[in-house]
PDB file of C-alpha atoms and ligand atoms in Angstrom:
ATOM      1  CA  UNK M1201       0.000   0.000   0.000  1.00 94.00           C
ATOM      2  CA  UNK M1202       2.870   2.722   0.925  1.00 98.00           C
ATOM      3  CA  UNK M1203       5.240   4.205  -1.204  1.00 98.00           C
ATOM      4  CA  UNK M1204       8.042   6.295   1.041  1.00 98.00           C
ATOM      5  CA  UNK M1205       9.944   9.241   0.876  1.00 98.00           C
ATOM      6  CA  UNK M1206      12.337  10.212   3.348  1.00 98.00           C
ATOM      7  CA  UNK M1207      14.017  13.362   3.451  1.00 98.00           C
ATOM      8  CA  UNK M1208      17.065  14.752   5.910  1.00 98.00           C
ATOM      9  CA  UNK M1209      14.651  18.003   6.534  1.00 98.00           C
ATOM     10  CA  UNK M1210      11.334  19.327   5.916  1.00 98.00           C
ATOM     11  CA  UNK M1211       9.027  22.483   7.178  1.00 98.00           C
ATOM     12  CA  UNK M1212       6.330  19.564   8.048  1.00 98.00           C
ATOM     13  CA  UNK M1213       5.998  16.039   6.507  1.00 98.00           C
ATOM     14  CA  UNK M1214       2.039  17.062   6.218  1.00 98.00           C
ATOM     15  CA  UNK M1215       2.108  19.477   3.516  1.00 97.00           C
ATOM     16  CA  UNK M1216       5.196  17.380   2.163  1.00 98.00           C
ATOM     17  CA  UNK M1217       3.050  14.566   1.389  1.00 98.00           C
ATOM     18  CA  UNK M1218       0.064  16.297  -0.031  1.00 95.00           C
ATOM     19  CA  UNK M1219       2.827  17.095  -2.811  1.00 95.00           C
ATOM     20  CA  UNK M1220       2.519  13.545  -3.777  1.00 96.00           C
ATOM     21  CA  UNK M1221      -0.983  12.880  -4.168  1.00 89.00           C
ATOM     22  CA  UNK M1222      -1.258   9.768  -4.541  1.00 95.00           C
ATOM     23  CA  UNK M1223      -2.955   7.020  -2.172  1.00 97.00           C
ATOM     24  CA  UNK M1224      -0.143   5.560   0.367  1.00 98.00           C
ATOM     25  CA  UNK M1225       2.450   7.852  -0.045  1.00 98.00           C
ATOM     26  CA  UNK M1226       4.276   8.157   3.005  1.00 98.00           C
ATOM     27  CA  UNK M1227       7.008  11.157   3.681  1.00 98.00           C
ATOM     28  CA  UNK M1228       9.452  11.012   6.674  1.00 98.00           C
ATOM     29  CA  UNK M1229      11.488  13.574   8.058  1.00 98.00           C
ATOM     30  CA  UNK M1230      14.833  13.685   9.964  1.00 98.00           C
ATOM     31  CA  UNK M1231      14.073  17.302  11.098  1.00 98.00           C
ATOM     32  CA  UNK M1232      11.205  19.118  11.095  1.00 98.00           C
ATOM     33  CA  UNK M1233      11.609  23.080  10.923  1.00 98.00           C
ATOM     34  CA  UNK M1234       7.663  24.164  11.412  1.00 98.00           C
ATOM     35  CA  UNK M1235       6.620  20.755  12.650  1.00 98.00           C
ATOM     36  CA  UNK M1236       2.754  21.761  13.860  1.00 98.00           C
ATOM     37  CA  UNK M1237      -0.220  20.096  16.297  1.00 98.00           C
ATOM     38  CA  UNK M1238      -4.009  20.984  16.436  1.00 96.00           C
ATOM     39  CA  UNK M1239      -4.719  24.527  16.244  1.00 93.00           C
ATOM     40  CA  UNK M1240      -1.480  25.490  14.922  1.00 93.00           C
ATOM     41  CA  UNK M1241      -0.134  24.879  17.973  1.00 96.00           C
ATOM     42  CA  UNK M1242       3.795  24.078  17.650  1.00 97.00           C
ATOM     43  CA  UNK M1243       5.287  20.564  17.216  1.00 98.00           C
ATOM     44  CA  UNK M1244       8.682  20.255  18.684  1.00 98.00           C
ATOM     45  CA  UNK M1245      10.612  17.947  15.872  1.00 98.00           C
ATOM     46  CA  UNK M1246      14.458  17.573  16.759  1.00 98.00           C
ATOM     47  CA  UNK M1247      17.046  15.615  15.601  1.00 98.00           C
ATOM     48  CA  UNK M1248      16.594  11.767  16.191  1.00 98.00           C
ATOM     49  CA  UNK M1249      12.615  11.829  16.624  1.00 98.00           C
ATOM     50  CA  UNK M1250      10.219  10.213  14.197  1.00 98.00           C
ATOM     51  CA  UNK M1251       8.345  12.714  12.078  1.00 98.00           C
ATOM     52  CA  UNK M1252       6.041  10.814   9.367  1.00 98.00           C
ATOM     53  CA  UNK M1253       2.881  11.148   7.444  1.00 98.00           C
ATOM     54  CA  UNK M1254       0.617   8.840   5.330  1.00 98.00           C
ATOM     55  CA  UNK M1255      -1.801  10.043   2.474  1.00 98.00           C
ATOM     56  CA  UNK M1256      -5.071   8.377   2.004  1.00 98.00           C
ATOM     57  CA  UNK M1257      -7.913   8.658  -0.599  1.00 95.00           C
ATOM     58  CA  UNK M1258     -10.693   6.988   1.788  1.00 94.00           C
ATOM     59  CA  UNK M1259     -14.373   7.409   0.172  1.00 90.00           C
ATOM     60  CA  UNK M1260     -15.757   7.494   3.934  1.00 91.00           C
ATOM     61  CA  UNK M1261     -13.873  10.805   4.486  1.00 90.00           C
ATOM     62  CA  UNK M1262     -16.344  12.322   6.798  1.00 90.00           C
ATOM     63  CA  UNK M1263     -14.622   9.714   9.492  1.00 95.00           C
ATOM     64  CA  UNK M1264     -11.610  10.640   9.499  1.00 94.00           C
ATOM     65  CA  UNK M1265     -11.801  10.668  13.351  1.00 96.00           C
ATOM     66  CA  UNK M1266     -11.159   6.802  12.824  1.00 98.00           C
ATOM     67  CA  UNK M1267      -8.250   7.539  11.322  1.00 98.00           C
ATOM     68  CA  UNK M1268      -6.595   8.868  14.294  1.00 98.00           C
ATOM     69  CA  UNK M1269      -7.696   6.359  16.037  1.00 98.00           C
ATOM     70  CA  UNK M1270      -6.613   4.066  14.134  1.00 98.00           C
ATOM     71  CA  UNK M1271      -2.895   5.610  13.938  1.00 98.00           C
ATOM     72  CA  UNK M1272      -2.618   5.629  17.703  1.00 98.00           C
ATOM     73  CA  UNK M1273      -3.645   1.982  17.879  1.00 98.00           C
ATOM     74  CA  UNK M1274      -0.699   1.117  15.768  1.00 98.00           C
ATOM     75  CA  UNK M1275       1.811   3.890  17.337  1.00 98.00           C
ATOM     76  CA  UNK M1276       1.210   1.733  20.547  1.00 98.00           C
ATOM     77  CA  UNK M1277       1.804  -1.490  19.127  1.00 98.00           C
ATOM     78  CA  UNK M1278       4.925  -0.592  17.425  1.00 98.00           C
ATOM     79  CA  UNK M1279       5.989   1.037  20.176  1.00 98.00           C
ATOM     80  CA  UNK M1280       5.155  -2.610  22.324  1.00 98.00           C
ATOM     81  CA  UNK M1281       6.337  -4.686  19.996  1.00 98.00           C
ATOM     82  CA  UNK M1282       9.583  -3.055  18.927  1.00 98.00           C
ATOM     83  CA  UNK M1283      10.807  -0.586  21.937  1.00 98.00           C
ATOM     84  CA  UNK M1284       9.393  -2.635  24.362  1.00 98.00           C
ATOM     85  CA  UNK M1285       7.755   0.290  26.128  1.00 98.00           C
ATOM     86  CA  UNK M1286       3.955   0.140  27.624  1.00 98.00           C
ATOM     87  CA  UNK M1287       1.822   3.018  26.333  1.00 98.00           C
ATOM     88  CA  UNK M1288      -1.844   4.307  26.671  1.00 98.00           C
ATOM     89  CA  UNK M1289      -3.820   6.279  24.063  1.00 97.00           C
ATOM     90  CA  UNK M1290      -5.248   9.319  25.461  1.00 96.00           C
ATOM     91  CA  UNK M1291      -8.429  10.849  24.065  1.00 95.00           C
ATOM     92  CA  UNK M1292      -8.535  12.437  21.402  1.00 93.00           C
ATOM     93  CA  UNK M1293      -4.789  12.127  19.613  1.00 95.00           C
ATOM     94  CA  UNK M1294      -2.138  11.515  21.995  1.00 96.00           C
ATOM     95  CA  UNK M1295       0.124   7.675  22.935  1.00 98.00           C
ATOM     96  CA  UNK M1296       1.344   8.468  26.305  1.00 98.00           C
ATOM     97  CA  UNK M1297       3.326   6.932  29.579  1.00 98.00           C
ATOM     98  CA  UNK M1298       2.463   7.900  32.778  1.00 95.00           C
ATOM     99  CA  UNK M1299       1.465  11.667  32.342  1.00 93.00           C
ATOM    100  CA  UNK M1300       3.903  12.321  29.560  1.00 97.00           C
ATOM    101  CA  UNK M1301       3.459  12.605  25.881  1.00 98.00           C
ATOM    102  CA  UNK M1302       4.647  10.222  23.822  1.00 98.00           C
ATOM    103  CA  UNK M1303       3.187  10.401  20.513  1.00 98.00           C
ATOM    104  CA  UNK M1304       1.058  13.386  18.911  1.00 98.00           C
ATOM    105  CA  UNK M1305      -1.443  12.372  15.994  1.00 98.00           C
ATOM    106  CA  UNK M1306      -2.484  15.437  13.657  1.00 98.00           C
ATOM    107  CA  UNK M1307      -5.021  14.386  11.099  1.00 97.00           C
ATOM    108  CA  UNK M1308      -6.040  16.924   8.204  1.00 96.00           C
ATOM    109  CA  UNK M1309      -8.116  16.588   5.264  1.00 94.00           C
ATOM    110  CA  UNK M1310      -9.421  18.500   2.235  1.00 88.00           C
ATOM    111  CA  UNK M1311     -12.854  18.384   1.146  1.00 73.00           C
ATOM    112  CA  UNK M1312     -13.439  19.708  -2.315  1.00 74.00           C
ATOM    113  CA  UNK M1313     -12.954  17.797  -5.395  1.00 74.00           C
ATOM    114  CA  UNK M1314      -9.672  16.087  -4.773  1.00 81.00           C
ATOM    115  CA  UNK M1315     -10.532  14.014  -1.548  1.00 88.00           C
ATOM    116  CA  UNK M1316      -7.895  13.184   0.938  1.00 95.00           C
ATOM    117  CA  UNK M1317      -6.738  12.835   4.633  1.00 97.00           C
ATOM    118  CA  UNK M1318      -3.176  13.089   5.590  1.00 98.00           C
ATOM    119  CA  UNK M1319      -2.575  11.356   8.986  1.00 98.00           C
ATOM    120  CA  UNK M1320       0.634  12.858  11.091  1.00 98.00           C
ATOM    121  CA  UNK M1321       2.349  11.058  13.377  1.00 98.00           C
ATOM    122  CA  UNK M1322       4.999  12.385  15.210  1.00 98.00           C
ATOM    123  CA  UNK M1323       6.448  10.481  17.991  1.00 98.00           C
ATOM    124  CA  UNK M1324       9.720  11.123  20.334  1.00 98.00           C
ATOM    125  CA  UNK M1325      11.917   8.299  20.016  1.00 98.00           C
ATOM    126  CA  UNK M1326      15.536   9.724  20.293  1.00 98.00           C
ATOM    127  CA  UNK M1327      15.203  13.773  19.866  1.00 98.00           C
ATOM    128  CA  UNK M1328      15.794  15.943  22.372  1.00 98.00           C
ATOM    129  CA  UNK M1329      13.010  16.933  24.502  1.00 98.00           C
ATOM    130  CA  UNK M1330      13.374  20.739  24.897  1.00 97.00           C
ATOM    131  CA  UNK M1331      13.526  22.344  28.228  1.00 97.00           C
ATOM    132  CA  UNK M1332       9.858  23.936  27.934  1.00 97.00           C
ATOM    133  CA  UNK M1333       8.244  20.258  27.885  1.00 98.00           C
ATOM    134  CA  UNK M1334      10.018  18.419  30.357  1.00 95.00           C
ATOM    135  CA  UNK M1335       7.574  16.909  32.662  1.00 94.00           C
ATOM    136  CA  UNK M1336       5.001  16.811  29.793  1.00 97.00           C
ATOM    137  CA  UNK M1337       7.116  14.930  26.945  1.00 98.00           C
ATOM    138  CA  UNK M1338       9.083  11.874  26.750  1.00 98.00           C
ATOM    139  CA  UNK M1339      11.357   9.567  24.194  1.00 98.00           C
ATOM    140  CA  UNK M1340      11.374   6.464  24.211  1.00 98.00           C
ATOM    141  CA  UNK M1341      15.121   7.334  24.680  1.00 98.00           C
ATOM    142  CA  UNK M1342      14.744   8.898  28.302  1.00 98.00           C
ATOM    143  CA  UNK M1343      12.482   5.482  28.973  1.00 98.00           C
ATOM    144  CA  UNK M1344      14.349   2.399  27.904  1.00 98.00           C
ATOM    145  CA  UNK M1345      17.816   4.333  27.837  1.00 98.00           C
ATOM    146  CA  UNK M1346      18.487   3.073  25.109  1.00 97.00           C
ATOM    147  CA  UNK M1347      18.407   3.876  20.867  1.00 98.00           C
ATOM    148  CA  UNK M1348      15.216   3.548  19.719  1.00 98.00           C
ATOM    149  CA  UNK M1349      15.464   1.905  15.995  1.00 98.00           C
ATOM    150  CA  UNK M1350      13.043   4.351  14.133  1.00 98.00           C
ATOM    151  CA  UNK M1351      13.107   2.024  10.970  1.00 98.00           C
ATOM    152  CA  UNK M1352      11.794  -0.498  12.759  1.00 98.00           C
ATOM    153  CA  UNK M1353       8.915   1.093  14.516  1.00 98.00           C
ATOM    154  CA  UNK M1354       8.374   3.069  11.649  1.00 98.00           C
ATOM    155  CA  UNK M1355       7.487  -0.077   9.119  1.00 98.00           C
ATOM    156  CA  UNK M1356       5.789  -1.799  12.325  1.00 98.00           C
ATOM    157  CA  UNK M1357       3.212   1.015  12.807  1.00 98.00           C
ATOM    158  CA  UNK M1358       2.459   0.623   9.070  1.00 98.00           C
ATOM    159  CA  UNK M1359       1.940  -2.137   8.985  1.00 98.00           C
ATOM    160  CA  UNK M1360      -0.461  -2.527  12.030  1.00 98.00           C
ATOM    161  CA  UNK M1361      -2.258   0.772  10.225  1.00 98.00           C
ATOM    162  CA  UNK M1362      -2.714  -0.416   7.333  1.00 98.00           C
ATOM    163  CA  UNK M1363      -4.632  -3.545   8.891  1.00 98.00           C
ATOM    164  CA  UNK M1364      -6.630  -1.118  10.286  1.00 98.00           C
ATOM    165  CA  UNK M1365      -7.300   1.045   7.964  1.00 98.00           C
ATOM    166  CA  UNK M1366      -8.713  -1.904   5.627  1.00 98.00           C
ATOM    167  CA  UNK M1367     -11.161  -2.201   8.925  1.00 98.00           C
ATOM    168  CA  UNK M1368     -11.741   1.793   8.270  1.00 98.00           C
ATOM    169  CA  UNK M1369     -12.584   1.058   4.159  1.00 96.00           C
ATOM    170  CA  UNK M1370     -15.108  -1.425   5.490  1.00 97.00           C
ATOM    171  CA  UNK M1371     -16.832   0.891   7.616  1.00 97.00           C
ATOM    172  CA  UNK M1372     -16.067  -1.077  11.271  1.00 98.00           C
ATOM    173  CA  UNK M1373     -16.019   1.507  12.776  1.00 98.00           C
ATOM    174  CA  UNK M1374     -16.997  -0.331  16.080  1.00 98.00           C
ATOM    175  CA  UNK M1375     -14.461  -2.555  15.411  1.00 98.00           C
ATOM    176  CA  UNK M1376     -11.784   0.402  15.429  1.00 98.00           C
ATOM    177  CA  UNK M1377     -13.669   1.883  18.839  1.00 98.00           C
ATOM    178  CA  UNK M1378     -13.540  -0.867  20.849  1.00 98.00           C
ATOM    179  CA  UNK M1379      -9.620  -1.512  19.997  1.00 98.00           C
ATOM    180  CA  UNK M1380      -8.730   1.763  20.971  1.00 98.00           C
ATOM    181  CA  UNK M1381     -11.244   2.136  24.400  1.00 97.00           C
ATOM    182  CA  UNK M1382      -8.761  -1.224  25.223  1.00 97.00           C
ATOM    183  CA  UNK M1383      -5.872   1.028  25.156  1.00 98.00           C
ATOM    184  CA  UNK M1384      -7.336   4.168  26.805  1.00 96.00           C
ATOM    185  CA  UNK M1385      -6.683   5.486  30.181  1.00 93.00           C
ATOM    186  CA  UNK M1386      -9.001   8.390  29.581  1.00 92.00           C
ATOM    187  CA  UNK M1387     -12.026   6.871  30.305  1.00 94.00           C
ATOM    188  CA  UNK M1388     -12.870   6.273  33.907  1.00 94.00           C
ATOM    189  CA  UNK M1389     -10.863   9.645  35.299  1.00 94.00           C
ATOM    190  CA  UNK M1390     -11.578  12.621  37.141  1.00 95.00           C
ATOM    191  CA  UNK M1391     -10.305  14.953  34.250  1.00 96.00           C
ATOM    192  CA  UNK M1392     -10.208  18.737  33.332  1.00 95.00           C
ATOM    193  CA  UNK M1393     -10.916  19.725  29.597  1.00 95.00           C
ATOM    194  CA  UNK M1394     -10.511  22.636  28.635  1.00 96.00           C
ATOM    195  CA  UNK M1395     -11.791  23.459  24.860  1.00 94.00           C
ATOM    196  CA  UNK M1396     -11.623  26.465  22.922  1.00 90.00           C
ATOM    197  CA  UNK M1397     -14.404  28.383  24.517  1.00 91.00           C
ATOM    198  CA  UNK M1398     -14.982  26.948  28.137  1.00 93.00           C
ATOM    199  CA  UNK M1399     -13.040  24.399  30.874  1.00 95.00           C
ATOM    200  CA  UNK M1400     -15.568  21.418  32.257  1.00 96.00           C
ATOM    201  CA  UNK M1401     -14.494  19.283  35.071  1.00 96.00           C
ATOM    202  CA  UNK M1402     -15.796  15.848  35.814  1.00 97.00           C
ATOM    203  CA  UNK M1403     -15.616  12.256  35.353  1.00 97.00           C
ATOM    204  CA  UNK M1404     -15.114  10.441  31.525  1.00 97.00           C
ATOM    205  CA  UNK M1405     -17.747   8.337  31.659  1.00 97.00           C
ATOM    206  CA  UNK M1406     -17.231   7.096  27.540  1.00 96.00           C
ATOM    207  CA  UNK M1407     -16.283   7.954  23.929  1.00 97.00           C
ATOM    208  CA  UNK M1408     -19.454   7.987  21.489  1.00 97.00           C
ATOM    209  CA  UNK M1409     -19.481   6.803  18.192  1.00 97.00           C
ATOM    210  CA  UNK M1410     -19.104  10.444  16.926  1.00 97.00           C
ATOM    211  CA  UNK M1411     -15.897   9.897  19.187  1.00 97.00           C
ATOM    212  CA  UNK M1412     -16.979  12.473  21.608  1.00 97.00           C
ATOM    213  CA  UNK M1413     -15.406  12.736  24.639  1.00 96.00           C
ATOM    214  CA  UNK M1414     -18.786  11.870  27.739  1.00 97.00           C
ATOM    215  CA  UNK M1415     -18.321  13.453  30.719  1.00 97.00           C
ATOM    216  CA  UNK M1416     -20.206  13.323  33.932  1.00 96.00           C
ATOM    217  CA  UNK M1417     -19.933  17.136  35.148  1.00 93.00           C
ATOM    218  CA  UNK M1418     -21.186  18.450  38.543  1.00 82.00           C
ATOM    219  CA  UNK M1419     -24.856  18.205  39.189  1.00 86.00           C
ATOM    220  CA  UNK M1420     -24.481  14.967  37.177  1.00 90.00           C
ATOM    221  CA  UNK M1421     -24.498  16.802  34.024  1.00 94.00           C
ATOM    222  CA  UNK M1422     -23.367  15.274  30.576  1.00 96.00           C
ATOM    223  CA  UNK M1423     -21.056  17.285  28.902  1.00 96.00           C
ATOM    224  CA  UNK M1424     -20.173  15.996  25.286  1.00 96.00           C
ATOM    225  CA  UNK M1425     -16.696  17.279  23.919  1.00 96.00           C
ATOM    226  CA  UNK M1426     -15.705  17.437  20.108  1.00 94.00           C
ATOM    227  CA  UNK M1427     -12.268  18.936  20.457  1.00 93.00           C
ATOM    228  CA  UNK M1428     -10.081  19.837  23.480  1.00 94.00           C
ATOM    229  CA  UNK M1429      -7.242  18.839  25.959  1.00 93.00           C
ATOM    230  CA  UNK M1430      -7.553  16.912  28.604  1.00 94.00           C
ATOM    231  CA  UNK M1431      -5.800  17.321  32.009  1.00 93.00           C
ATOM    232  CA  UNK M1432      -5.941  14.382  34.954  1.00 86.00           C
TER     233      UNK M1432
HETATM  234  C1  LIG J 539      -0.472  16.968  18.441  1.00 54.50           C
HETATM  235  O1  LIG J 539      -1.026  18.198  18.586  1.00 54.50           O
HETATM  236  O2  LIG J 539      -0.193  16.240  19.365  1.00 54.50           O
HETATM  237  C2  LIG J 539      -0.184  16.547  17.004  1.00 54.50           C
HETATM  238  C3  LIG J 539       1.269  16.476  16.698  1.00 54.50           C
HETATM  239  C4  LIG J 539       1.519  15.943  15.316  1.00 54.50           C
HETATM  240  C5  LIG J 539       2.942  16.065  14.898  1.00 54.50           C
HETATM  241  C6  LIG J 539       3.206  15.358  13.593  1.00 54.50           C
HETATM  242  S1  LIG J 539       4.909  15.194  13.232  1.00 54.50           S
HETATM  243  C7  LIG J 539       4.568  14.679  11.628  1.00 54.50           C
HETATM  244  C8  LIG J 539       3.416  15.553  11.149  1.00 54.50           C
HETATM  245  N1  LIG J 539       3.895  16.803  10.586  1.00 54.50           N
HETATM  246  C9  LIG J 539       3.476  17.872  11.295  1.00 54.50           C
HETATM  247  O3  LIG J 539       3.733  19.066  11.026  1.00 54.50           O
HETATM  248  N2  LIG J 539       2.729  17.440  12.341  1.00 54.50           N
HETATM  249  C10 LIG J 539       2.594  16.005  12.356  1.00 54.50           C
HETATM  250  P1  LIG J 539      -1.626  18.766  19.935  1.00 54.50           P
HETATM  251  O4  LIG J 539      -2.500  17.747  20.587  1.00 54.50           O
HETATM  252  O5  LIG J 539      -2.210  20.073  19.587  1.00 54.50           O
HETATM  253  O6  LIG J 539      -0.367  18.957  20.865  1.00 54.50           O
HETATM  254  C11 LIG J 539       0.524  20.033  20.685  1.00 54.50           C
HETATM  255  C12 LIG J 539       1.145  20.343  22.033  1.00 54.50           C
HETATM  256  O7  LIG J 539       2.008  19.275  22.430  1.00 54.50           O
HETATM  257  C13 LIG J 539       2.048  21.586  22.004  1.00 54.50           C
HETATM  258  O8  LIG J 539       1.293  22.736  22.240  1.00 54.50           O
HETATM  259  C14 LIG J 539       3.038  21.281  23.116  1.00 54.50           C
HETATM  260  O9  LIG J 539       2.501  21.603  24.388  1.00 54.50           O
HETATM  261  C15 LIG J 539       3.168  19.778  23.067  1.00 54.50           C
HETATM  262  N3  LIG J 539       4.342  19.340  22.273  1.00 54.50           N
HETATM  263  C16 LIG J 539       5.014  19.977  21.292  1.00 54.50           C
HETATM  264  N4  LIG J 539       5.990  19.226  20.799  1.00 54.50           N
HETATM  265  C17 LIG J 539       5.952  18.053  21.492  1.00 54.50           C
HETATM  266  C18 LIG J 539       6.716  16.857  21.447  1.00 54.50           C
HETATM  267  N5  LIG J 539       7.712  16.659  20.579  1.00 54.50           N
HETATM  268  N6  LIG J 539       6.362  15.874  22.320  1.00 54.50           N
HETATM  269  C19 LIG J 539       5.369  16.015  23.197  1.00 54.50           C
HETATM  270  N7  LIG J 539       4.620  17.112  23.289  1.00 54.50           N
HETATM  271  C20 LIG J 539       4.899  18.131  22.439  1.00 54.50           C
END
C-alpha cells in the first residue's frame, strides 16, 4: 500500500506529502523546521525523533476521526512490539506513559474535489526533549535508555495501520472503537478539559461513536466534547 519518501529536513511532513498525491504515499522527516499540532499549535521535531505522514484517498472521508484512532492503535503497538515500552492512548490524539506525551497524531483533510486525509504522526523516540516540555514529553530514549530503531517502529506502525485502515474502508467503525477504548486510560478519570471556549471538570464516563469525549460534570451533568485537551 505505501510508497516512502524520506528526506534529511522538511518544514512539516504534512504538507510534504500532499505534494505527492497519490494514495499511500508516506514522507518522513529527519528534522522538522515548522513541525505543527491541532490549532497550529507548535510541534517540537528535533534531531533523532520520528516525524512521518501517510496520504489516504478513503471514500468514507467524513470519518476521518477513525483515522486517528486508528494511527494511535498502531503507534502503541509498534511502540510494544519493537521498543518494548507500555503506552496508553489518550483521548482524542495523543500515545502516552504515565502523564507524559509520547506520541502526537495530527489528522487533516481536504474536502473539495480532490478528496484526501493526511494522517501525522509524530512520535519522540531519540530527539531531544526541549527544556519547555520536560515533565510533559518523553522519548522512548529517556524510557528504555536506550536507541530507539526508528526504521523499525516506523514499518511496524504501518503495517499494524494499514490492517486497520482496511477495517476503516469497510466501515467497522466499532471494530476500530472498541480496539482503541482497550488502550485508553481516559475513560474512567476525574479529568479537566478545557476546549476552545470553556473548561468542564468531571468524570469520563465514555467515547461515542461520533468519538466524543462523555463526561459526567457536577450536578451529574453530561457534557459531550468534540475537540479539546484533557488534564488528569
Ligand atoms: C499533536 O497536537 O499532538 C499533534 C502532533 C503531530 C505532529 C506530527 S509530526 C509529523 C506531522 N507533521 C506535522 O507538522 N505534524 C505532524 P496537539 O494535541 O495540539 O499537541 C501540541 C502540544 O504538544 C504543544 O502545544 C506542546 O505543548 C506539546 N508538544 C510539542 N511538541 C511536542 C513533542 N515533541 N512531544 C510532546 N509534546 C509536544
Amino acid at each position: 500500500m505505501y510508497e516512502i519518501h524520506y528526506f534529511n529536513k522538511l518544514d512539516s511532513t504534512n504538507d510534504k506529502v500532499k505534494e505527492f498525491q497519490k494514495h499511500g504515499s508516506v514522507v518522513i522527516a529527519g528534522i522538522q523546521t515548522d513541525g505543527r499540532g491541532r490549532f497550529k499549535r507548535r510541534w517540537s521535531s528535533g534531531k533523532g525523533g520520528l516525524w512521518l505522514s501517510i496520504l489516504l484517498k478513503p471514500e468514507n472521508i467524513g470519518k476521518i476521526g477513525y483515522l486517528t484512532l486508528s494511527a494511535a492503535i498502531a503507534c502503541q503497538k509498534a511502540v510494544k512490539k519493537i521498543a518494548k515500552v507500555e503506552s496508553k492512548v489518550k483521548w482524542p490524539n495523543d500515545l502516552v506513559v504515565g502523564n507524559k506525551k509520547l506520541c502526537g497524531i495530527l489528522t487533516e483533510s481536504s474536502s473539495g474535489e480532490n478528496k484526501f486525509a493526511i494522517v501525522g504522526i509524530g512520535m519522540n523516540t531519540n530527539n531531544k526533549i526541549p527544556k519547555n516540555l520536560e515533565g510533559k514529553a518523553a522519548s522512548l530514549r529517556q524510557i528504555t535508555g536506550e536507541d530507539a530503531d526508528n526504521e523499525k517502529i516506523a514499518k511496524s506502525l504501518l503495517r499494524e495501520f494499514e490492517a486497520l485502515y482496511k477495517r476503516f474502508n469497510n466501515k467497522e467503525y466499532g471494530f476500530i472503537l472498541k480496539k482503541w477504548k482497550k488502550l485508553c486510560d481516559t475513560i474512567g478519570r476525574d479529568v479537566k478539559v478545557i476546549t476552545l471556549d470553556r473548561t468542564i471538570r468531571g468524570r469520563v464516563t465514555g467515547v461515542d461513536s461520533r468519538l466524543r469525549l462523555i463526561i459526567k460534570a457536577k450536578g451529574n451533568k453530561t457534557e459531550k466534547v468534540v475537540e479539546g485537551d484533557i488534564y488528569y
